[in-house]
Amino acid sequence: VANWISPADARDTRSRGRHARDYAPHTYGSNAASAFAFRADDDDEFSLVDSRGGAARRVAVRALGRPDMRGRGRGRGGMQRLGRGGMGGARGGAGGLRKRFRWRDADRAQAQRVASVRPTDAWALVQDIEFSRMAGLSFVARDARDLGRVGRAGVYDHAYDRVTARLEKPLRAAGAVRYNASASDDPVLAAAHDSARVFATDSVLAALMAATVSTGAWDVVANRVGDSLYLDKRDGGPLDFPSVNENAAEPPADSGDKDAAINLAPTLASEARDVTANYIRQVTAAAAVDYAPNPFSDGAAAPDDCAYRYRLLDFSARRRVNPDDSDSDAEEELVGDRCLVAVRTEVSGLLPSGPQTHKQLFIRALTQHDIAAPGAGGALDWRQKLDAQRGAVVATEMKNNASKLARWAFQAILAGADQLRIGFVARVSPRDRTRHAILGHQSYNPSDFVSQLGLNEFNAWGILKALIDLCLRLDEGKYVIMRDPNKPLIQLYRVPPNSFEDNDSDNDDDNEKPDPAANA
């Protein structure tokens, strides 16, 4: 007869209070006051009533398994692993629960991300800027005037308004060429040297404005030349490739075996860049509007298939002459020197709004790869959910790609776009990254979309203003603004004048990021 209850033991267990589970191991489902708490010293009093032979009983006992008595379950959250014949086995029990319900994911060590560029001994740290210090910044940039438009802009084809997940359209490989030259190499920005002090592109400024949302590594090169400041990107650097699921709880890995190469972060980024270029070209093929000749097409093997709008933004600090005047049009006076920023922005397409007028579009595409692959971020199947549950699909993308979507919104604002259009493009087969289909699109007002992302547009302008003012106070030379991938801060380094020049030719040939899938 098995004696299951011992009054003395029960009283002893209750006297230890709520920490009683720390004194003795428990079986699954028991607690400190339970009558079924397992105690090692009760083995001698336990007797088994069974009519089977000794050998059969030994086999049965081995099949049931015994709890691990080497200390498991003594600490906080003491759950023991059951035997292989029990609930999931030693490897499938708690591990299965962990994978299915994400049990205690916060206790696991977070993977260390790699910086976009590795500092050397020749670099000198100028300043660390924590994200918490940027939260209270606020500013409003003024649009001084347009410097002109160059290139050719396509007109949006309304036939793609009728595309749905059930009536998808294949994405064609357009073979378009887009030159994303840095500000230092832009001849139009160089011609505006007498009008502005700061020169940059929309992708660089948008990365700085969305700095607090980013979790991945990126860097911006700041060149102080005389009284001017050039904010450049590195050719083939992170700003040339859109991230994929950067803000997911488990983002795509940077490296892996050949079987997983198709879904690694570098491969997905290269795929997303090509999909966006092909999508813009395909949905804006109805007609075209020509502006001034594109300076990047001169002497190039292929013409630059993009239109650009050059703008002059006023980042000068001002204050009201009468502080008590609450009128928005109150008279203001300049504080300090005037600061004008010349920026090159993108015109992705035009939307006819009248006989001779067009609305300016900023177009981008979200790409769905393999929702079952690691790093998918729990994304829904767009072919099944996009038409019926578009809100849930968009909410998931806002969670997994908050940094990328914020950059797109700020690029649209910098360009003065009337509308931000985001297309949904998915692979035809999860294992084929070369064939895609268009499943639909969603349109937003850029400023409203920033609010939907939970961001403050004035705070983004304030962050950009503070970083520009900081760089303008630096001595002449070359600097790097880089996002620390493992800490919520930005680091400013002074680097040697010849930094990145050799790396650009050796490691970043033809603006291409290494593609692991090419060797798979």
PDB file of C-alpha atoms in Angstrom, residues 18 60 67 71 111 386 404-405 431-432 448 486 496 507:
ATOM      1  CA  ARG A  18       5.546  30.566  -0.174  1.00  0.00           C
ATOM      2  CA  ALA A  60       7.968  -0.456 -16.890  1.00  0.00           C
ATOM      3  CA  PRO A  67      12.637  13.067 -12.118  1.00  0.00           C
ATOM      4  CA  GLY A  71      19.020  20.145  -8.458  1.00  0.00           C
ATOM      5  CA  ALA A 111      22.356  37.772 -29.838  1.00  0.00           C
ATOM      6  CA  LEU A 386      -4.300  40.659 -47.121  1.00  0.00           C
ATOM      7  CA  LYS A 404      12.220  50.889 -42.556  1.00  0.00           C
ATOM      8  CA  LEU A 405       8.667  52.265 -42.679  1.00  0.00           C
ATOM      9  CA  ARG A 431      12.063  28.770 -52.009  1.00  0.00           C
ATOM     10  CA  ASP A 432      12.451  30.948 -55.122  1.00  0.00           C
ATOM     11  CA  ASP A 448      -0.406  60.755 -40.972  1.00  0.00           C
ATOM     12  CA  ASN A 486      23.618  46.590 -29.127  1.00  0.00           C
ATOM     13  CA  PRO A 496      41.461  59.519 -40.751  1.00  0.00           C
ATOM     14  CA  ASN A 507      34.763  45.178 -50.533  1.00  0.00           C
TER      15      ASN A 507
END
